[in-house]
Amino acid sequence: MNSDFQAVRENLFPASHGAIEDWEAFPWHRDRTNRIQAHKAHSSQAIAIDVFGTVKMSTDRDRIFDAIAARVGVAPGGPWEIALEWTDTDRLLGEPRPTQVDALAVGSKAALVIECKFTEPGGKCSQTVVLRSGERQCNGGYADQINPGNGLRGRCALTGKGIRYWEYVPKVFALDPAVDHTPCPFKADAYQWMRNAVLAAALGRHHKLQAAALAVFADHPSFPTARKAKRGPMDPALGGQAAITPISYQQIIAIACHVGLDQELWTGLSAWVDRKVAMAASRKSEFQEV
């Protein structure tokens, strides 16, 4: 194993290593020089693997995910299968580049779409970015407009491209797609949380399962992402505020400690995650999240 992978292994909780079947093929987050970023203590991908990779490999997996399912309001029932860095290869939302989530957990009755954050905010919609021409494909509102990039008229530039978010938004967020919403209700980082919520709805419909989206975060008073997650990652004015359930890594490990049989494992993981969170909190001004 090359030195990059050795550094990554050293930054991952040992019990999670087996969750990565092919270290070369795994979709690692990389920087502009193509170097894997999971060797860094503040890596968002690494802490997600720490927790969900360990749960995946544990004999307590079904107990833990049954408890998480009950907490977020979907039916428990294993066996639970967990995929790390899961991609919607069925393109249920019609995306040219399908959504990739940090983890997907599928049981016999429910599916959980899991997006993980350390301290970084959620992703934003690219349609409002200024093009080389100086124009934007979207003016920032869900309102009748023409996309200067392709000349198509509509309320959402993404809908004009065949992306099916607004096929699910009305039910998930109780929004009328036939009226204007200005500014767009999914501006800023609400966009990423919306994508995960509608992906969960699409998966549930396609596989005939109950489904929910989780916003998993590292909890610390100095992390803005944690404070926002605990308030609710979506605008409280949205009818579908409950479409995304926030839950911290610490809460997940507490659930594992409560229902799991391997107490030594979960105590060790708790200390590992606490150390990473404390380190990020003490040096967060130096870090750029990866």
Coordinates of C-alpha atoms in Angstrom, one line a residue:
M1 CA 0.0 0.0 0.0
N2 CA 1.4 3.4 -1.0
S3 CA 2.2 6.2 1.4
D4 CA -1.0 8.1 0.7
F5 CA -3.1 5.1 1.6
Q6 CA -1.0 4.4 4.7
A7 CA -1.6 8.0 5.9
V8 CA -5.4 7.6 5.2
R9 CA -5.5 4.3 7.2
E10 CA -3.8 5.9 10.1
N11 CA -6.5 8.6 10.1
L12 CA -9.4 6.2 10.1
F13 CA -10.7 4.3 13.1
P14 CA -9.2 0.8 12.7
A15 CA -12.5 -1.0 12.9
S16 CA -13.7 0.9 9.8
H17 CA -10.9 -0.3 7.5
G18 CA -12.8 -3.4 6.3
A19 CA -15.7 -1.2 5.0
I20 CA -13.4 -0.1 2.1
E21 CA -13.2 -3.2 -0.1
D22 CA -11.0 -1.7 -2.8
W23 CA -8.8 1.2 -1.6
E24 CA -7.7 2.1 -5.1
A25 CA -11.2 2.2 -6.6
F26 CA -12.9 3.9 -3.7
P27 CA -14.2 7.4 -4.6
W28 CA -11.9 9.4 -2.4
H29 CA -12.2 13.2 -2.1
R30 CA -9.2 14.7 -3.7
D31 CA -7.6 18.1 -3.9
R32 CA -6.6 20.0 -7.1
T33 CA -3.4 18.0 -7.3
N34 CA -5.4 14.8 -7.2
R35 CA -4.1 13.9 -3.7
I36 CA -6.5 12.0 -1.4
Q37 CA -7.7 14.3 1.4
A38 CA -8.8 11.7 3.9
H39 CA -5.4 11.7 5.6
K40 CA -6.2 15.0 7.2
A41 CA -7.5 15.1 10.7
H42 CA -10.3 17.5 9.7
S43 CA -11.4 15.4 6.7
S44 CA -15.2 15.2 6.5
Q45 CA -15.0 12.0 4.4
A46 CA -12.7 10.4 7.0
I47 CA -15.0 11.0 10.0
A48 CA -17.9 9.7 8.0
I49 CA -16.0 6.5 7.3
D50 CA -14.9 6.4 11.0
V51 CA -18.5 6.2 12.1
F52 CA -20.5 4.5 9.3
G53 CA -17.6 2.3 8.2
T54 CA -17.4 1.0 11.8
V55 CA -21.1 0.5 12.0
K56 CA -21.2 -1.3 8.7
M57 CA -18.6 -3.8 9.9
S58 CA -20.1 -4.3 13.3
T59 CA -22.2 -7.2 14.4
D60 CA -24.3 -4.5 16.1
R61 CA -25.2 -2.9 12.8
D62 CA -28.9 -4.0 12.6
R63 CA -29.5 -3.0 16.2
I64 CA -28.0 0.5 15.6
F65 CA -29.9 1.2 12.4
D66 CA -33.2 -0.1 13.8
A67 CA -32.7 2.5 16.6
I68 CA -31.8 5.2 14.2
A69 CA -34.7 4.4 11.9
A70 CA -37.1 4.6 14.9
R71 CA -35.6 7.9 15.9
V72 CA -36.2 9.5 12.5
G73 CA -39.7 8.1 12.0
V74 CA -39.3 5.2 9.5
A75 CA -39.9 1.6 10.1
P76 CA -37.0 -0.5 11.6
G77 CA -36.2 -3.9 10.1
G78 CA -33.1 -5.5 8.9
P79 CA -30.9 -6.8 7.6
W80 CA -29.4 -3.4 7.0
E81 CA -27.0 -2.9 4.1
I82 CA -24.7 0.2 4.2
A83 CA -22.9 1.7 1.2
L84 CA -20.3 4.4 1.6
E85 CA -20.1 7.2 -1.0
W86 CA -23.2 5.8 -2.7
T87 CA -24.2 7.2 -6.1
D88 CA -27.6 7.1 -7.7
T89 CA -26.6 5.1 -10.8
D90 CA -30.4 4.6 -11.7
R91 CA -30.5 8.4 -12.1
L92 CA -33.9 8.6 -10.4
L93 CA -33.7 12.4 -10.4
G94 CA -32.6 12.7 -14.0
E95 CA -29.3 14.3 -13.1
P96 CA -26.5 14.3 -15.7
R97 CA -24.1 13.8 -12.7
P98 CA -26.1 11.8 -10.2
T99 CA -26.1 12.8 -6.6
Q100 CA -23.5 11.0 -4.4
V101 CA -24.2 10.8 -0.7
D102 CA -21.8 9.9 2.1
A103 CA -23.7 6.8 3.0
L104 CA -26.9 5.0 2.1
A105 CA -28.5 2.5 4.6
V106 CA -31.2 0.2 3.3
G107 CA -33.2 -2.2 5.5
S108 CA -36.1 -4.4 4.7
K109 CA -38.7 -1.6 5.2
A110 CA -36.8 1.7 4.9
A111 CA -33.9 3.5 3.3
L112 CA -31.8 6.3 4.9
V113 CA -30.0 8.8 2.7
I114 CA -27.1 10.1 4.8
E115 CA -25.2 13.4 4.2
C116 CA -22.3 14.0 6.5
K117 CA -20.6 17.3 7.5
F118 CA -17.7 18.1 9.8
T119 CA -17.7 21.9 9.9
E120 CA -18.2 22.7 6.2
P121 CA -21.6 24.1 4.9
G122 CA -23.8 22.4 2.4
G123 CA -23.3 22.7 -1.4
K124 CA -25.0 25.4 -3.4
C125 CA -26.8 25.4 -6.7
S126 CA -24.5 26.1 -9.7
Q127 CA -27.2 27.7 -11.8
T128 CA -26.8 31.1 -10.2
V129 CA -23.0 31.2 -10.9
V130 CA -21.9 33.9 -13.3
L131 CA -21.0 32.4 -16.7
R132 CA -18.1 33.5 -18.9
S133 CA -20.6 35.5 -20.8
G134 CA -21.3 37.5 -17.6
E135 CA -24.9 36.0 -17.4
R136 CA -26.5 33.6 -15.0
Q137 CA -28.7 30.6 -15.9
C138 CA -31.0 31.5 -13.0
N139 CA -31.7 34.9 -11.4
G140 CA -31.9 33.3 -7.9
G141 CA -35.7 33.0 -7.7
Y142 CA -38.1 30.2 -8.6
A143 CA -39.9 32.4 -11.0
D144 CA -40.7 32.6 -14.7
Q145 CA -37.5 33.4 -16.6
I146 CA -35.4 32.5 -19.6
N147 CA -32.2 30.7 -19.2
P148 CA -29.7 32.6 -21.4
G149 CA -27.5 29.5 -21.6
N150 CA -30.1 27.4 -23.6
G151 CA -33.0 29.8 -24.3
L152 CA -35.5 27.7 -22.3
R153 CA -38.2 29.4 -20.3
G154 CA -39.3 28.1 -16.9
R155 CA -39.2 28.7 -13.2
C156 CA -36.2 26.5 -12.5
A157 CA -33.2 26.2 -14.8
L158 CA -32.6 22.6 -13.6
T159 CA -36.2 21.5 -14.6
G160 CA -35.5 22.8 -18.1
K161 CA -32.5 20.4 -18.2
G162 CA -34.7 17.4 -17.3
I163 CA -33.7 17.3 -13.6
R164 CA -36.7 16.1 -11.6
Y165 CA -36.2 17.9 -8.2
W166 CA -39.5 19.8 -8.6
E167 CA -41.4 16.5 -9.3
Y168 CA -40.8 15.6 -5.6
V169 CA -40.5 19.1 -4.0
P170 CA -44.3 19.7 -3.8
K171 CA -44.9 16.7 -1.6
V172 CA -41.7 16.8 0.4
F173 CA -41.7 20.5 1.1
A174 CA -45.4 21.4 0.6
L175 CA -44.6 24.0 -2.1
D176 CA -46.8 24.8 -5.0
P177 CA -44.7 24.4 -8.2
A178 CA -47.2 26.5 -10.2
V179 CA -46.5 29.7 -8.3
D180 CA -43.4 31.9 -7.9
H181 CA -41.1 31.6 -4.9
T182 CA -38.7 34.5 -4.6
P183 CA -36.0 34.1 -3.6
C184 CA -35.7 30.4 -4.3
P185 CA -36.5 28.4 -1.2
F186 CA -33.4 26.3 -1.8
K187 CA -30.9 29.1 -2.0
A188 CA -27.4 28.7 -0.5
D189 CA -26.7 25.4 1.4
A190 CA -30.4 24.6 1.6
Y191 CA -29.9 23.3 -2.0
Q192 CA -27.8 20.3 -0.9
W193 CA -30.3 19.4 1.8
M194 CA -33.2 19.6 -0.7
R195 CA -31.4 17.3 -3.1
N196 CA -30.9 14.7 -0.4
A197 CA -34.6 15.0 0.7
V198 CA -35.9 14.5 -2.8
L199 CA -33.5 11.7 -3.5
A200 CA -34.8 9.9 -0.4
A201 CA -38.3 10.4 -1.7
A202 CA -37.4 9.1 -5.1
L203 CA -35.6 6.0 -3.6
G204 CA -38.6 5.3 -1.4
R205 CA -41.0 5.5 -4.4
H206 CA -38.7 3.4 -6.7
H207 CA -38.0 0.6 -4.1
K208 CA -41.4 0.8 -2.3
L209 CA -39.7 1.6 1.0
Q210 CA -40.2 4.3 3.6
A211 CA -37.3 6.7 3.3
A212 CA -35.7 9.6 5.2
A213 CA -32.8 11.9 4.8
L214 CA -30.3 12.5 7.6
A215 CA -28.0 15.5 8.1
V216 CA -25.2 14.1 10.2
F217 CA -22.8 16.6 11.8
A218 CA -20.0 16.9 14.3
D219 CA -21.4 18.7 17.3
H220 CA -19.3 21.4 18.9
P221 CA -20.4 24.9 20.1
S222 CA -17.8 26.6 17.8
F223 CA -19.0 24.9 14.6
P224 CA -21.5 27.0 12.7
T225 CA -22.6 24.0 10.8
A226 CA -23.5 22.2 14.0
R227 CA -25.5 25.2 15.3
K228 CA -27.4 25.4 12.0
A229 CA -28.1 21.7 11.9
K230 CA -29.5 21.7 15.4
R231 CA -31.8 24.6 14.5
G232 CA -32.8 22.7 11.4
P233 CA -30.9 22.7 8.1
M234 CA -33.8 24.0 6.1
D235 CA -35.7 27.3 6.4
P236 CA -38.3 26.9 9.2
A237 CA -40.9 28.5 6.8
L238 CA -40.8 25.4 4.6
G239 CA -43.6 22.9 5.2
G240 CA -41.1 20.1 4.8
Q241 CA -38.8 21.1 7.7
A242 CA -38.9 17.5 8.9
A243 CA -37.8 16.2 5.6
I244 CA -34.2 16.4 6.8
T245 CA -33.4 15.0 10.3
P246 CA -30.3 16.4 11.9
I247 CA -28.4 14.0 14.1
S248 CA -24.8 14.3 15.4
Y249 CA -22.0 11.8 15.2
Q250 CA -22.0 11.9 19.0
Q251 CA -25.7 11.0 19.1
I252 CA -25.2 8.1 16.7
I253 CA -22.3 6.7 18.8
A254 CA -24.5 7.2 21.9
I255 CA -27.2 5.1 20.2
A256 CA -24.6 2.4 19.5
C257 CA -23.5 2.5 23.1
H258 CA -27.1 2.1 24.2
V259 CA -28.2 -0.7 22.0
G260 CA -24.9 -2.4 21.0
L261 CA -23.3 -5.3 22.6
D262 CA -19.7 -4.4 21.8
Q263 CA -19.2 -1.7 24.3
E264 CA -15.4 -1.6 24.0
L265 CA -15.8 -0.9 20.3
W266 CA -18.2 2.0 20.7
T267 CA -16.3 3.5 23.7
G268 CA -13.2 3.5 21.5
L269 CA -15.0 5.1 18.6
S270 CA -16.4 7.8 20.9
A271 CA -13.0 8.7 22.1
W272 CA -11.6 8.7 18.5
V273 CA -14.4 11.1 17.2
D274 CA -14.1 13.3 20.3
R275 CA -10.4 13.7 19.7
K276 CA -11.0 14.7 16.1
V277 CA -13.7 17.2 17.0
A278 CA -11.6 18.8 19.7
M279 CA -8.7 19.1 17.3
A280 CA -10.8 20.7 14.7
A281 CA -12.4 23.1 17.2
S282 CA -9.0 24.2 18.5
R283 CA -7.5 24.8 15.0
K284 CA -10.6 25.4 12.8
S285 CA -9.3 28.8 11.6
E286 CA -6.4 26.9 9.9
F287 CA -8.5 24.3 8.2
Q288 CA -10.2 24.2 4.9
E289 CA -12.8 21.5 5.0
V290 CA -12.3 18.5 2.7

